[in-house]
Short mmCIF file of C-alpha atoms in Angstrom, two decimals:
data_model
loop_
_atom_site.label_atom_id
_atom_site.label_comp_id
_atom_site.label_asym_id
_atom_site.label_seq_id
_atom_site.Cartn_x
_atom_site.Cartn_y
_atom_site.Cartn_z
CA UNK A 483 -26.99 -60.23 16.85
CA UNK A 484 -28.08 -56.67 15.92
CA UNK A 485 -25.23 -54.02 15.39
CA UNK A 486 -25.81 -52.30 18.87
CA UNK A 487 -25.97 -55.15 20.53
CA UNK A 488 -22.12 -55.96 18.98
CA UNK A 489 -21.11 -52.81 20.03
CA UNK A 490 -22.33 -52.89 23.54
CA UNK A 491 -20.15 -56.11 24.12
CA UNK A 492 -17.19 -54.21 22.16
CA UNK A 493 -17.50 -51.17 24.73
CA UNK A 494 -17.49 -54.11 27.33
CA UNK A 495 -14.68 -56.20 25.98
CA UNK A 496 -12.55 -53.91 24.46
CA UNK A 497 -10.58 -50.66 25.82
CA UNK A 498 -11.54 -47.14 24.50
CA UNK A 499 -8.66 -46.54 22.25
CA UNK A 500 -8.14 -50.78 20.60
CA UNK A 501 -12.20 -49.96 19.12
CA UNK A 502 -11.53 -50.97 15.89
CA UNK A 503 -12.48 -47.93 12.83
CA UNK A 504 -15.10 -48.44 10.88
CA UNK A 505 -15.16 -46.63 7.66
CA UNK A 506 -15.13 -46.69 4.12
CA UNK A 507 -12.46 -43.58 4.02
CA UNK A 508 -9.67 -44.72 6.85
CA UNK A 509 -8.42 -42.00 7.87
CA UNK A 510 -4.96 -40.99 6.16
CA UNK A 511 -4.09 -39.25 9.54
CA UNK A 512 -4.12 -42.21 11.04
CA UNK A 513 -0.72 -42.88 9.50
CA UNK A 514 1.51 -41.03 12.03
CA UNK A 515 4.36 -41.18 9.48
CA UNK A 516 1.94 -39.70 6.78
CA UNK A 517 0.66 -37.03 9.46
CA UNK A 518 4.15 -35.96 9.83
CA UNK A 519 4.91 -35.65 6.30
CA UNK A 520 1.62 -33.58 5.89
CA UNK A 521 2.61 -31.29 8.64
CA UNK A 522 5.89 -30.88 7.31
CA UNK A 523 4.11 -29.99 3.84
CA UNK A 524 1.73 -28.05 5.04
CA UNK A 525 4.52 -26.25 7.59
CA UNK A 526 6.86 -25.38 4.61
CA UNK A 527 4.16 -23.69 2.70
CA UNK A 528 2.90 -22.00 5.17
CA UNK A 529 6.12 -20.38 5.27
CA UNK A 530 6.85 -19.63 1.76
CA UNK A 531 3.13 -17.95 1.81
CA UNK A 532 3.87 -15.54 5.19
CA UNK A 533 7.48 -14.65 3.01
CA UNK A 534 5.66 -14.51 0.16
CA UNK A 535 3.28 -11.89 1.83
CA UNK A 536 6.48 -9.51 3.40
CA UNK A 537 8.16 -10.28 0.04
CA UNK A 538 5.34 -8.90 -2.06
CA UNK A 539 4.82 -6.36 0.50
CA UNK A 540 7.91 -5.06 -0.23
CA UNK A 541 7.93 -4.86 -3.80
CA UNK A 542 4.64 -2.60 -2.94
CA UNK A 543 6.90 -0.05 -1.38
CA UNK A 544 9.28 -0.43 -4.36
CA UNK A 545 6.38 0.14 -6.97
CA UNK A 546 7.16 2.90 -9.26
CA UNK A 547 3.69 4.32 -9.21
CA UNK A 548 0.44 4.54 -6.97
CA UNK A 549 -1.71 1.37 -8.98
CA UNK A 550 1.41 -0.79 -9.30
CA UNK A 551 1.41 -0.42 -5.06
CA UNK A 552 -2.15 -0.77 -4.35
CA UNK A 553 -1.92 -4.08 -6.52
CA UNK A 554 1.15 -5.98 -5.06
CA UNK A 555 -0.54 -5.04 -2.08
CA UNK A 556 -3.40 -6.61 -2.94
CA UNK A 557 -1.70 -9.85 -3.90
CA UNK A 558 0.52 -9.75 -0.50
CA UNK A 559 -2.96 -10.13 0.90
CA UNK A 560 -3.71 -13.03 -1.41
CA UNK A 561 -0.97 -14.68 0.14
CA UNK A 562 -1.56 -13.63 3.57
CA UNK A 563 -4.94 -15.35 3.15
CA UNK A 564 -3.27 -18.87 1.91
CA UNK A 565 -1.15 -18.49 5.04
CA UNK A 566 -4.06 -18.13 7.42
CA UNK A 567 -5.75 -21.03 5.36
CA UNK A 568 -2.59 -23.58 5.88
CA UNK A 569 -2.22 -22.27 9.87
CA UNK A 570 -5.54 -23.13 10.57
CA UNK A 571 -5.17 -27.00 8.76
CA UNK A 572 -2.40 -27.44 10.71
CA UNK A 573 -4.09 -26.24 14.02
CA UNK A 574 -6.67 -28.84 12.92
CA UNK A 575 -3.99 -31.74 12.47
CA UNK A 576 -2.94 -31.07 15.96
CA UNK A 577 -0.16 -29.12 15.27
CA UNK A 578 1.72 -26.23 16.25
CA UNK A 579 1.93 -23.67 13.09
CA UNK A 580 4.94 -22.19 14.68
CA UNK A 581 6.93 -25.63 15.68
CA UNK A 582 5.76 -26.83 11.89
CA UNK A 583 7.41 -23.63 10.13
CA UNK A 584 10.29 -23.60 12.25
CA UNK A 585 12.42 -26.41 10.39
CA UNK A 586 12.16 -24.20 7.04
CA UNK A 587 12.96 -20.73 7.87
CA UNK A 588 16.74 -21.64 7.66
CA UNK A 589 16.54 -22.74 4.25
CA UNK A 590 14.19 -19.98 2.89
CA UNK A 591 15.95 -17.51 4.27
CA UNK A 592 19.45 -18.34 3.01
CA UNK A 593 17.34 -18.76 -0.42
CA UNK A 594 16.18 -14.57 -0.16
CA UNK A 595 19.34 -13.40 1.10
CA UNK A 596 21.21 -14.94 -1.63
CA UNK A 597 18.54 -13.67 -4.18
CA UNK A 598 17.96 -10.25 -2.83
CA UNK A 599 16.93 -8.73 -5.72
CA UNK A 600 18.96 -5.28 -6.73
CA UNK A 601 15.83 -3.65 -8.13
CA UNK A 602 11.68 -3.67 -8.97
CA UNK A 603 12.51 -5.54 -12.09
CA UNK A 604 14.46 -8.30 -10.19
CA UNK A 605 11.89 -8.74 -7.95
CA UNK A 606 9.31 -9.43 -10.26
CA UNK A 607 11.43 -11.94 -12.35
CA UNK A 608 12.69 -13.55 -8.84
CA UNK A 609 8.42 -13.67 -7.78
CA UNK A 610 7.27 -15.00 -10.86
CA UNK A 611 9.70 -17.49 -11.80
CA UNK A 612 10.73 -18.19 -8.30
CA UNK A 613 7.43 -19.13 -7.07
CA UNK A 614 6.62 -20.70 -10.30
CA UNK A 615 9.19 -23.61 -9.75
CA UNK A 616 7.66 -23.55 -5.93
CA UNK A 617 4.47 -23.65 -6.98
CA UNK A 618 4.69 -26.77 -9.68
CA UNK A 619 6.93 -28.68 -7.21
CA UNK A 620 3.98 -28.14 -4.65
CA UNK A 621 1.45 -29.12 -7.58
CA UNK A 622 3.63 -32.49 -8.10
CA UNK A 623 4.45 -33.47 -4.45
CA UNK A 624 -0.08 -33.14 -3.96
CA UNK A 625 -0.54 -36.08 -6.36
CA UNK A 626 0.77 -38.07 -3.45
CA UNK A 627 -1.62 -36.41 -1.04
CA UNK A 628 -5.15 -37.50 0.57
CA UNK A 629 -7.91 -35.53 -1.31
CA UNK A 630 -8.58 -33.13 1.63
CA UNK A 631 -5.06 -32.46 1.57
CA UNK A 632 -4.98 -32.07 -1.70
CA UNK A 633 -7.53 -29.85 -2.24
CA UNK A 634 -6.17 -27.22 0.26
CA UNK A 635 -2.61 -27.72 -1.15
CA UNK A 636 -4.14 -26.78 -4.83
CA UNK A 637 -6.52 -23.57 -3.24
CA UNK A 638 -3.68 -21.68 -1.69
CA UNK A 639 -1.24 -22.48 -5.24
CA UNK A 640 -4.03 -20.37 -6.70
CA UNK A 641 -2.25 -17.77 -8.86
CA UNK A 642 -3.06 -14.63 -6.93
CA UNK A 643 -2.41 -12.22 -10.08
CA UNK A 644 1.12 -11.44 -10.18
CA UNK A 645 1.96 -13.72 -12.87
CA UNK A 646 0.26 -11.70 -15.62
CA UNK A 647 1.32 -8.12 -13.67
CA UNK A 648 5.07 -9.24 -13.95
CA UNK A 649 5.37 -10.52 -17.39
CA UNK A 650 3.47 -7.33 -18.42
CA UNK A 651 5.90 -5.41 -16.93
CA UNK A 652 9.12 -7.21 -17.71
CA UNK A 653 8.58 -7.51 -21.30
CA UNK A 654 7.20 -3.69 -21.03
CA UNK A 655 10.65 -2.47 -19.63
CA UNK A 656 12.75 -4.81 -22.03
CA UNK A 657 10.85 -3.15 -25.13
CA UNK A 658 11.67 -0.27 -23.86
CA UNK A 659 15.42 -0.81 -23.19
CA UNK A 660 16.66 -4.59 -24.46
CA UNK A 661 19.36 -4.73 -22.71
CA UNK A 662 18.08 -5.64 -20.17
CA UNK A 663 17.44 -9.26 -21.32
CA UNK A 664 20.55 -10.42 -20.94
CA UNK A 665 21.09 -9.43 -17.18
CA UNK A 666 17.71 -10.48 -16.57
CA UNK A 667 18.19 -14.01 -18.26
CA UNK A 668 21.25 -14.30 -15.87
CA UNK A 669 19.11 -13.93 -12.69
CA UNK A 670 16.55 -16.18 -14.00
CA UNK A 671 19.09 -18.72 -13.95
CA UNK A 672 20.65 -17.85 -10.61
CA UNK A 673 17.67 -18.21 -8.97
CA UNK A 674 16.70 -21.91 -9.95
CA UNK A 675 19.80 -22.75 -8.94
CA UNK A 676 19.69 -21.20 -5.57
CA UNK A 677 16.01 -22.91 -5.62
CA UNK A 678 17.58 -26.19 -6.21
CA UNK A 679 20.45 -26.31 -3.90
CA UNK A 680 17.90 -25.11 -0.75
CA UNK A 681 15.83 -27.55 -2.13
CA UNK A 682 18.08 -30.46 -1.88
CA UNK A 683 19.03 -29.45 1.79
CA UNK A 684 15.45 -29.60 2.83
CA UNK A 685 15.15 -32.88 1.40
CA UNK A 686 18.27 -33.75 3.44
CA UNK A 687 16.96 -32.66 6.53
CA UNK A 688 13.12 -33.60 6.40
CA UNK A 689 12.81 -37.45 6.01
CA UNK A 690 9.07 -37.23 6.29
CA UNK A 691 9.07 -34.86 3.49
CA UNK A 692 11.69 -36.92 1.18
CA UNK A 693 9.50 -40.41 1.62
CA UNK A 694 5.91 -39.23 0.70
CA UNK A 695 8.35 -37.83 -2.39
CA UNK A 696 10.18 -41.01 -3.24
CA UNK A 697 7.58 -43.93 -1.69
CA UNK A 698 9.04 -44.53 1.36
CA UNK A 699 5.15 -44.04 3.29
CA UNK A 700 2.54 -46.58 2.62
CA UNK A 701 2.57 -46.33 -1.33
CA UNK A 702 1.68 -43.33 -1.53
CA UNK A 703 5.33 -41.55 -3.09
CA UNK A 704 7.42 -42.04 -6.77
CA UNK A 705 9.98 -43.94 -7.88
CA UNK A 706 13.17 -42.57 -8.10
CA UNK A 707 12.84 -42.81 -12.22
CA UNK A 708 9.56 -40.87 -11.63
CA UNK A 709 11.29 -38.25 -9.53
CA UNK A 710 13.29 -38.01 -12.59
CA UNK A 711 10.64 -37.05 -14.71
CA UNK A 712 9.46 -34.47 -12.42
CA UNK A 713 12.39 -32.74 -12.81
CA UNK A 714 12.36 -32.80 -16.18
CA UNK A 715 8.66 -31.12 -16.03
CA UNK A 716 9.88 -28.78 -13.26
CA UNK A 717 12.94 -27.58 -16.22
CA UNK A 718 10.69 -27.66 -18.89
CA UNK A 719 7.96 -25.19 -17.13
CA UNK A 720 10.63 -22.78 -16.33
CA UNK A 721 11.93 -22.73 -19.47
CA UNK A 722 8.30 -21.99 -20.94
CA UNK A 723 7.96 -19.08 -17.98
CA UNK A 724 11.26 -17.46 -18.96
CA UNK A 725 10.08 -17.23 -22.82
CA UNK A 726 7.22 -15.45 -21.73
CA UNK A 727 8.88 -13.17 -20.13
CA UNK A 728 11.31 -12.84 -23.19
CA UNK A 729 14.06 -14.59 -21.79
CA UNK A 730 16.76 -17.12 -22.75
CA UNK A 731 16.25 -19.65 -19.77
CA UNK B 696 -52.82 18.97 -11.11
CA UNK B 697 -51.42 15.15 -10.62
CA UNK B 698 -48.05 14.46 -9.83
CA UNK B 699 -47.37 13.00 -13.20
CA UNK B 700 -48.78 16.02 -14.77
CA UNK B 701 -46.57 17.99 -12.89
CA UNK B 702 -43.63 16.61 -13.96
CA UNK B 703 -44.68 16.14 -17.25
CA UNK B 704 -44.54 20.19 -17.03
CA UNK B 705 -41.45 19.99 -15.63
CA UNK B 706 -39.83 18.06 -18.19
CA UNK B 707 -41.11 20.39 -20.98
CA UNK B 708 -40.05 23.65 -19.70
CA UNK B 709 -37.35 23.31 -17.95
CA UNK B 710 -34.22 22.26 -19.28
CA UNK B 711 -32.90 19.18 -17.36
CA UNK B 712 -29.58 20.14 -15.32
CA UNK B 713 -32.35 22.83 -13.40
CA UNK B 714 -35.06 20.46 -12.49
CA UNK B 715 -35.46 20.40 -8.79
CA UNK B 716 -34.28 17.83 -5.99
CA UNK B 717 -37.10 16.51 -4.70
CA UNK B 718 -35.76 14.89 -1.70
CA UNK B 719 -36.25 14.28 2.41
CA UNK B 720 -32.67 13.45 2.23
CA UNK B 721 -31.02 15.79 -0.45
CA UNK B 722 -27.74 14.18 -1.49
CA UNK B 723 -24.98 15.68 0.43
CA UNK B 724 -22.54 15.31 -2.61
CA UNK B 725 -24.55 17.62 -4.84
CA UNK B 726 -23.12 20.47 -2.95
CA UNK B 727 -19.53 20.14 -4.84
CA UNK B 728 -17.36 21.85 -2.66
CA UNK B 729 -18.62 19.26 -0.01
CA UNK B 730 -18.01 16.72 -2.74
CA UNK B 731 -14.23 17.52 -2.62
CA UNK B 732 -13.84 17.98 0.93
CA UNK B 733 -14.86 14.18 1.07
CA UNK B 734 -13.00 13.36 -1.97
CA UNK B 735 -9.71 14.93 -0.34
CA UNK B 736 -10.63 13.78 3.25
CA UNK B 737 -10.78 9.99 1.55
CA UNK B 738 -8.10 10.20 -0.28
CA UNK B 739 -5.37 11.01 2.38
CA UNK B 740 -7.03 8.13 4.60
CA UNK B 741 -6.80 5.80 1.79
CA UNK B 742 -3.35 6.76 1.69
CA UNK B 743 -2.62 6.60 4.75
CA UNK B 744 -4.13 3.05 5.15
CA UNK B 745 -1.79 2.08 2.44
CA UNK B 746 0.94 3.32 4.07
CA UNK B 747 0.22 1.61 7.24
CA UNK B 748 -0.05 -1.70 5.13
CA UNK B 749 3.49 -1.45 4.49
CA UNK B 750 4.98 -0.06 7.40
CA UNK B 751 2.67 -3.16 9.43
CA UNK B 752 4.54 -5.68 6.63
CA UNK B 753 8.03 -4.51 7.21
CA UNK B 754 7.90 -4.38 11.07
CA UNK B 755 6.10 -7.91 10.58
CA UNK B 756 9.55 -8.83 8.93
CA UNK B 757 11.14 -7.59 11.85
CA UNK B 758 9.23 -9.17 14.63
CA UNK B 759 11.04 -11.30 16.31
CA UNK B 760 9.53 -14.67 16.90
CA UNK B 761 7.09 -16.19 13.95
CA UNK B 762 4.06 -15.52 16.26
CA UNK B 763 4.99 -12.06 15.87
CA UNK B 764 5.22 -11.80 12.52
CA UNK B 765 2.11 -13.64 11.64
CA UNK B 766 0.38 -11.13 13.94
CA UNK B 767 1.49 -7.99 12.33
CA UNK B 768 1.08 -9.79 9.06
CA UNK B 769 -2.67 -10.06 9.93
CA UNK B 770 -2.82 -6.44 11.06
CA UNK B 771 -1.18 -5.27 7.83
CA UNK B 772 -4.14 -7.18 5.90
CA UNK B 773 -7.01 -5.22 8.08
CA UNK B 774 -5.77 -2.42 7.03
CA UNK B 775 -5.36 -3.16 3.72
CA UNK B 776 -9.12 -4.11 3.41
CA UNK B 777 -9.64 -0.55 4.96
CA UNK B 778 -7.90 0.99 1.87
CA UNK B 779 -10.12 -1.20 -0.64
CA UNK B 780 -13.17 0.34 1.12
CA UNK B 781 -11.95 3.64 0.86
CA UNK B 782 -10.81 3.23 -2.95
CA UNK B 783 -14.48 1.71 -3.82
CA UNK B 784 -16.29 4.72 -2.25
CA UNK B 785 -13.66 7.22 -4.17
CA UNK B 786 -14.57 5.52 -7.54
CA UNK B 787 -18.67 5.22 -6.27
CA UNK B 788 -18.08 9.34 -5.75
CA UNK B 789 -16.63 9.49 -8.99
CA UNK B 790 -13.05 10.28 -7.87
CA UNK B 791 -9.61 8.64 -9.31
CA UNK B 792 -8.11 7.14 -6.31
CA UNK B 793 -5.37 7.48 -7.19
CA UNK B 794 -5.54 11.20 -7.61
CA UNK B 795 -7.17 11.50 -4.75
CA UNK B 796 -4.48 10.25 -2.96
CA UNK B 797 -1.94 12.06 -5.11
CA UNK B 798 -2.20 15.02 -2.53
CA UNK B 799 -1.44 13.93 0.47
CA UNK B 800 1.64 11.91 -0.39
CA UNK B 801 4.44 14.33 0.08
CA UNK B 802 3.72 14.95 4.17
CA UNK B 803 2.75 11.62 4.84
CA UNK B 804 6.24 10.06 3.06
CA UNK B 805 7.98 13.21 4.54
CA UNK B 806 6.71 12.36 8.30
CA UNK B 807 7.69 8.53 7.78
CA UNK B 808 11.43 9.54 6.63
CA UNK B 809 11.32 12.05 9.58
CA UNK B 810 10.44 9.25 11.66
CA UNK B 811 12.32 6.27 10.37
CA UNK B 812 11.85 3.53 13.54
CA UNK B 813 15.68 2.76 14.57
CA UNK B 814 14.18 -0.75 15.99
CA UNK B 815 11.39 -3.02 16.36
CA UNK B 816 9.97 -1.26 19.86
CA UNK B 817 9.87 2.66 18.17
CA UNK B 818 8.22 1.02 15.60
CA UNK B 819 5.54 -0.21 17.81
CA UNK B 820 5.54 2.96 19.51
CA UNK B 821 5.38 4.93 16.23
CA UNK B 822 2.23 2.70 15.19
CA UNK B 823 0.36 2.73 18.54
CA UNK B 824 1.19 6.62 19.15
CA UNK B 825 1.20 7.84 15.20
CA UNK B 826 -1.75 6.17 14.01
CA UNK B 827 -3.70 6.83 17.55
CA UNK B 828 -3.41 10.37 16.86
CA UNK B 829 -4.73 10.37 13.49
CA UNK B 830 -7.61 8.14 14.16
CA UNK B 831 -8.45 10.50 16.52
CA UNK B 832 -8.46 13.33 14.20
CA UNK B 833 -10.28 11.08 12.00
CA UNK B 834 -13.27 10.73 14.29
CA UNK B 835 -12.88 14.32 15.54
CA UNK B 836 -14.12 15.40 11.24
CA UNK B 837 -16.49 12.77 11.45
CA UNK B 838 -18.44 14.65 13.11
CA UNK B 839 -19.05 17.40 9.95
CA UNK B 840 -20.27 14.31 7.38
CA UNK B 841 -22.84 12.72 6.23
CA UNK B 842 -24.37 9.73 7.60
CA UNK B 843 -22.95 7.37 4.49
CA UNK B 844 -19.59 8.91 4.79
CA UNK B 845 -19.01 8.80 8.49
CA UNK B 846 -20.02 5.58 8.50
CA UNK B 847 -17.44 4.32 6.33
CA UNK B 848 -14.64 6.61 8.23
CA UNK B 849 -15.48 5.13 11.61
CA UNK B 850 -15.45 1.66 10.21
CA UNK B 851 -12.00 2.28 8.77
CA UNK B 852 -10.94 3.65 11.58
CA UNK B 853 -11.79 0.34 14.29
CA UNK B 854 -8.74 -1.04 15.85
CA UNK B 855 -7.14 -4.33 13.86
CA UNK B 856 -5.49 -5.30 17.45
CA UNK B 857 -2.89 -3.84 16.48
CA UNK B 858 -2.62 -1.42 20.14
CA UNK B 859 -3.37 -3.75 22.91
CA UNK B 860 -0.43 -5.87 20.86
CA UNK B 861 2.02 -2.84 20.61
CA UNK B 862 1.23 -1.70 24.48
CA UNK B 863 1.67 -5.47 25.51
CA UNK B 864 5.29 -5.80 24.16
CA UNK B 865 6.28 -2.33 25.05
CA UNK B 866 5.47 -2.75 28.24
CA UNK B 867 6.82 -5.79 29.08
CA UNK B 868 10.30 -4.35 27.40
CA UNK B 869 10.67 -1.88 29.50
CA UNK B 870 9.91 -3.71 32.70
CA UNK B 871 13.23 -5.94 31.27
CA UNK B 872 15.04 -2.78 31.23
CA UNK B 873 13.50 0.12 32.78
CA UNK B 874 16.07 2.37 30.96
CA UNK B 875 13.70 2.25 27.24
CA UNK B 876 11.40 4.38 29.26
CA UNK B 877 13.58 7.42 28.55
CA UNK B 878 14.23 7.49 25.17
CA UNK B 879 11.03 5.89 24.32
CA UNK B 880 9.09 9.08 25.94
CA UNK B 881 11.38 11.35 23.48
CA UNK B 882 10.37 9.24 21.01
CA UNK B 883 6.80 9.83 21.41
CA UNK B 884 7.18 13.76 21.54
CA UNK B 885 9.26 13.74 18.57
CA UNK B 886 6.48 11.39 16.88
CA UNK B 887 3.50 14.02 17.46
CA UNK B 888 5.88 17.04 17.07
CA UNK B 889 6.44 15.49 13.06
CA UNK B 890 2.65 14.62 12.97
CA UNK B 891 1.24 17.84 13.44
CA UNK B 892 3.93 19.76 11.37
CA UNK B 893 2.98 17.86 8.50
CA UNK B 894 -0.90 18.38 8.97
CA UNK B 895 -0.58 22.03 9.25
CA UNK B 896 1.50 21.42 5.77
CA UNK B 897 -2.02 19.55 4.29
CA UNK B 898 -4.18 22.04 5.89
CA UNK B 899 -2.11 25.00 4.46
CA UNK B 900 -2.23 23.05 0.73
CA UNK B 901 -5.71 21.84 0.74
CA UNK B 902 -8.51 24.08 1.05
CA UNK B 903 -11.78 22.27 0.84
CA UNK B 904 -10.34 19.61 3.62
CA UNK B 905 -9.65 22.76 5.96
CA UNK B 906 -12.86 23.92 5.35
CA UNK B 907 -14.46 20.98 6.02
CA UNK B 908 -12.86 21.28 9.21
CA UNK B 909 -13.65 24.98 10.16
CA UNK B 910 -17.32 25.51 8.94
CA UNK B 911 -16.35 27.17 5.14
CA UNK B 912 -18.74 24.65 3.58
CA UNK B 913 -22.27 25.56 4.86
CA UNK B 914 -22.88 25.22 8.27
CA UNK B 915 -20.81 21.63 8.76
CA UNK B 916 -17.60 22.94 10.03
CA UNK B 917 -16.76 24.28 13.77
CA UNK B 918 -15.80 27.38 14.46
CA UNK B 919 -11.79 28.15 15.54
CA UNK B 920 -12.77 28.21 19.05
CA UNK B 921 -13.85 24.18 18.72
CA UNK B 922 -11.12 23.53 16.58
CA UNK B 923 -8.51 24.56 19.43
CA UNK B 924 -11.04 22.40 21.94
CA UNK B 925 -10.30 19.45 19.47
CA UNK B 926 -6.46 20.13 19.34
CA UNK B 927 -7.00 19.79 23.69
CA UNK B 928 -8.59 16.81 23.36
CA UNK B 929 -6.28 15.08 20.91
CA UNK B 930 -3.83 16.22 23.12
CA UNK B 931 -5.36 14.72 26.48
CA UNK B 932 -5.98 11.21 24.48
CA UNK B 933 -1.94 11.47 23.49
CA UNK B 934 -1.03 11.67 26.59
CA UNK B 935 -3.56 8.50 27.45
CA UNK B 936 -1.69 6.86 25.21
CA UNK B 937 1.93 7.11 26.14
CA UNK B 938 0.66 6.28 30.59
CA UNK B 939 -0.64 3.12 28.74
CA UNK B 940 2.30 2.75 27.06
CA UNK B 941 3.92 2.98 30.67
CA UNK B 942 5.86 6.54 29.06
CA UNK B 943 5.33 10.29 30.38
CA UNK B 944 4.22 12.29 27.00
#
């Protein structure tokens, strides 16, 4: 029997939607559980990049000179950019960008007011080391991920300069005045534990999220011993970006 | 005598600063008070585009649904790209950017504290109104450049959505509660009162720009008597804009 001939009898025999898929690549949207963790994923990001953008935004009107403006600014639109990227992913996965952000504006914004940063040196530290630990949990969690996922996860975690523009200018202003280490050490360490304990309530809240972390979808998450040791790399990489900022972490 | 020989001449007894433009098309920026007028005229756009990158970024943080906020976000990146055009054709015209814009800081950051929005709708009102009025002065010295440089003024100057969004809400916020109308109409006359103060402050302080304006570099410029025919017509598209608005100016 030739393969069109099989098919014609499957289009007879079969309704539309039991046609069995064909493919070498399944689809991993097929998974509605794994769908819903991607939207989730891909809804929380989203988020962090449009706060990210007003965040950065802001720190431009802060900026102690003309170039130091014009550059956040130009990073805020960096961000911008990696928002528009994960909106239009999720518009593709037949979601709604807004309904998918919703669930994590409580938890980011209790994370911003509680780290409002008192000056254009706290900012900086909070940006850089703040979305640092975002950034390498996001890099982690993508392991688990379908490549197209994946990819797009990895594209918008693309370091859109500020890394380099605030350790230049943190270790620039402690030369200048050392002091400053101290108090800045401090709020290095406040933040990753305000990071942490928003962290923990999203994971509370979001099932979808939590399984693709710890295996509960398909096979796709970690053990609970391997969650382990992604904390321990999530410490360890702060610790390294605090040094190079010439702080105690 | 060829061409070749000619210049050959040319090259031999004259020294090089006084050989001759041989052009259909001299360049317009040879003339060096021109040169400045553009350099000045630039600057206080790119400024000003900078400026209304932030102000779009903070009233996106005050929008008040997400659909909002990713909307202003957007409009705050258009006219951040407008600024990066405006910077490369300052460096192209061998200008600092940054002290080009230098000059024009002091009125533009003195009209924003004068006109501080008090909420998210005078802040819509500010944008449509403010920056309608200077994009309208804008395209009103357009009219005394050069092909190149209008060009890139009018481009900077096209619409990032940012009115039919601003007229949309205000409207429908004052058909909720017809009472905004009021103070929103003060609003707008307070807005272009500020506006024009501080332009007479730039025109006062910067020479070549006024010039450009009223025919003092060669034969570009109007004469008074079209100047006040442009202040009537910025005047009649004000008031254009506040019936749209559903406000008497």
């Amino acid at each position: 029997m030739s393969g069109d001939r099989a098919s014609v009898l499957l289009r007879v025999t079969l309704p539309l939607d039991t046609l069995p898929i064909v493919s070498a690549h399944p689809d991993p949207m097929a998974d509605e559980d794994y769908r819903l963790a991607v939207v989730d994923l891909l809804g929380a990001l989203a988020y962090g990049e449009l706060t990210a953008f007003g965040r950065l935004a802001d720190d431009s009107s802060l900026a102690p000179t003309l170039g130091d403006k014009a550059a956040l600014a130009a990073m805020a639109v960096a961000e911008y950019n990696h928002f528009a990227l994960l909106r239009d992913r999720l518009v593709d996965l037949g979601a709604g960008p807004e309904e998918a952000m919703e669930p994590f504006i409580a938890a980011l914004e209790a994370f911003h007011e509680r780290t409002a940063p008192g000056n254009w040196l706290e900012g900086l530290v909070k940006a850089y080391v703040g979305d640092g630990i975002a950034e390498d949990f996001y890099r982690e969690v993508s392991a688990y991920l379908d490549d197209s996922t994946r990819d797009l996860v990895l594209s918008v975690l693309e370091d859109t300069g500020h890394s380099a523009f605030a350790v230049e200018r943190v270790r620039a202003a402690i030369e200048v005045d050392p002091r400053l280490a101290g108090r800045l050490a401090l709020w290095g360490r406040r933040l990753v534990g305000e990071a942490l304990s928003q962290a923990q309530r999203v994971a509370a809240e979001r099932d979808a999220l939590a399984n693709l972390l710890v295996g509960g979808i398909t096979e796709r998450g970690a053990d609970l011993a391997e969650v382990g040791r992604m904390f321990a790399r999530l410490t360890e990489n702060h610790t390294k970006r605090m040094a190079s900022l010439g702080l105690s972490a």
